[in-house]
């Protein structure tokens, strides 16, 4: 969070956390949301969440509008996959 406070809007830069060795030899935050927040700031995190939400909405749209059962199940499966990505 110290790195985030230094540049909260745009972040430190893409893939820079790896090379800073902030916690010994560890090169990853082990939390994707925190990594995106530190490297791309609030702007990047909002864009990332927007892309995830849009993908889930597209899956639900396919599920609700498709006529064929295969396409309905594909849309529902993709929407649920995006829920798992949110949680992970």
mmCIF file of C-alpha atoms in Angstrom:
data_model
loop_
_atom_site.group_PDB
_atom_site.id
_atom_site.type_symbol
_atom_site.label_atom_id
_atom_site.label_comp_id
_atom_site.label_asym_id
_atom_site.label_seq_id
_atom_site.Cartn_x
_atom_site.Cartn_y
_atom_site.Cartn_z
ATOM 1 C CA UNK A 1 0.000 0.000 0.000
ATOM 2 C CA UNK A 2 3.015 2.279 0.415
ATOM 3 C CA UNK A 3 3.634 2.117 -3.342
ATOM 4 C CA UNK A 4 -0.019 2.864 -4.032
ATOM 5 C CA UNK A 5 0.069 5.959 -1.824
ATOM 6 C CA UNK A 6 3.053 7.323 -3.769
ATOM 7 C CA UNK A 7 1.122 7.455 -7.047
ATOM 8 C CA UNK A 8 -2.560 6.563 -6.470
ATOM 9 C CA UNK A 9 -4.042 7.748 -9.769
ATOM 10 C CA UNK A 10 -1.806 6.141 -12.408
ATOM 11 C CA UNK A 11 0.271 3.732 -10.317
ATOM 12 C CA UNK A 12 3.937 2.800 -10.527
ATOM 13 C CA UNK A 13 3.854 1.411 -14.066
ATOM 14 C CA UNK A 14 2.960 -1.896 -15.643
ATOM 15 C CA UNK A 15 4.967 -4.897 -14.364
ATOM 16 C CA UNK A 16 7.245 -2.771 -12.170
ATOM 17 C CA UNK A 17 6.441 -4.476 -8.859
ATOM 18 C CA UNK A 18 8.452 -7.522 -9.911
ATOM 19 C CA UNK A 19 11.687 -5.592 -10.258
ATOM 20 C CA UNK A 20 11.428 -3.515 -7.076
ATOM 21 C CA UNK A 21 11.944 -6.465 -4.645
ATOM 22 C CA UNK A 22 9.751 -4.818 -2.025
ATOM 23 C CA UNK A 23 9.445 -7.949 0.161
ATOM 24 C CA UNK A 24 12.749 -9.772 -0.086
ATOM 25 C CA UNK A 25 12.997 -12.124 -3.023
ATOM 26 C CA UNK A 26 9.250 -12.170 -3.704
ATOM 27 C CA UNK A 27 8.347 -10.738 -7.085
ATOM 28 C CA UNK A 28 4.552 -10.927 -6.925
ATOM 29 C CA UNK A 29 1.839 -9.513 -4.674
ATOM 30 C CA UNK A 30 -0.114 -12.826 -4.757
ATOM 31 C CA UNK A 31 -3.283 -10.755 -5.108
ATOM 32 C CA UNK A 32 -4.203 -9.671 -8.608
ATOM 33 C CA UNK A 33 -6.388 -6.747 -7.550
ATOM 34 C CA UNK A 34 -3.604 -5.351 -5.374
ATOM 35 C CA UNK A 35 -1.091 -5.841 -8.177
ATOM 36 C CA UNK A 36 -3.298 -3.976 -10.653
ATOM 37 C CA UNK A 37 -3.900 -1.231 -8.075
ATOM 38 C CA UNK A 38 -0.187 -0.748 -7.367
ATOM 39 C CA UNK A 39 0.958 -0.935 -10.990
ATOM 40 C CA UNK A 40 -1.820 0.965 -12.777
ATOM 41 C CA UNK A 41 -3.484 2.953 -9.974
ATOM 42 C CA UNK A 42 -7.151 3.616 -9.455
ATOM 43 C CA UNK A 43 -7.668 4.313 -13.163
ATOM 44 C CA UNK A 44 -6.267 0.926 -14.163
ATOM 45 C CA UNK A 45 -8.202 -0.928 -11.464
ATOM 46 C CA UNK A 46 -11.470 0.684 -12.566
ATOM 47 C CA UNK A 47 -10.767 -0.217 -16.205
ATOM 48 C CA UNK A 48 -9.893 -3.784 -15.199
ATOM 49 C CA UNK A 49 -13.111 -4.184 -13.208
ATOM 50 C CA UNK A 50 -15.074 -2.646 -16.084
ATOM 51 C CA UNK A 51 -13.649 -5.204 -18.526
ATOM 52 C CA UNK A 52 -14.505 -8.082 -16.171
ATOM 53 C CA UNK A 53 -18.044 -6.773 -15.633
ATOM 54 C CA UNK A 54 -18.552 -6.210 -19.363
ATOM 55 C CA UNK A 55 -17.407 -9.765 -20.131
ATOM 56 C CA UNK A 56 -19.811 -11.167 -17.542
ATOM 57 C CA UNK A 57 -22.622 -9.033 -18.973
ATOM 58 C CA UNK A 58 -21.883 -10.350 -22.475
ATOM 59 C CA UNK A 59 -22.094 -13.922 -21.188
ATOM 60 C CA UNK A 60 -25.428 -13.224 -19.517
ATOM 61 C CA UNK A 61 -26.663 -11.484 -22.653
ATOM 62 C CA UNK A 62 -25.809 -14.562 -24.719
ATOM 63 C CA UNK A 63 -27.548 -16.762 -22.159
ATOM 64 C CA UNK A 64 -30.732 -14.713 -22.199
ATOM 65 C CA UNK A 65 -31.007 -14.108 -25.958
ATOM 66 C CA UNK A 66 -29.742 -17.348 -27.512
ATOM 67 C CA UNK A 67 -32.253 -19.754 -28.989
ATOM 68 C CA UNK A 68 -30.042 -22.846 -29.147
ATOM 69 C CA UNK A 69 -29.358 -24.751 -25.915
ATOM 70 C CA UNK A 70 -25.629 -25.001 -26.672
ATOM 71 C CA UNK A 71 -25.275 -21.228 -26.979
ATOM 72 C CA UNK A 72 -27.363 -20.690 -23.842
ATOM 73 C CA UNK A 73 -25.124 -23.020 -21.858
ATOM 74 C CA UNK A 74 -22.020 -21.404 -23.338
ATOM 75 C CA UNK A 75 -23.220 -17.960 -22.257
ATOM 76 C CA UNK A 76 -24.125 -19.131 -18.763
ATOM 77 C CA UNK A 77 -20.829 -20.977 -18.390
ATOM 78 C CA UNK A 78 -18.868 -17.916 -19.450
ATOM 79 C CA UNK A 79 -20.809 -15.660 -17.069
ATOM 80 C CA UNK A 80 -20.129 -18.055 -14.199
ATOM 81 C CA UNK A 81 -16.485 -18.217 -15.207
ATOM 82 C CA UNK A 82 -16.309 -14.454 -14.902
ATOM 83 C CA UNK A 83 -17.854 -14.675 -11.412
ATOM 84 C CA UNK A 84 -15.046 -17.072 -10.495
ATOM 85 C CA UNK A 85 -12.492 -14.626 -11.897
ATOM 86 C CA UNK A 86 -13.992 -11.865 -9.724
ATOM 87 C CA UNK A 87 -13.717 -14.045 -6.615
ATOM 88 C CA UNK A 88 -10.292 -15.431 -7.392
#
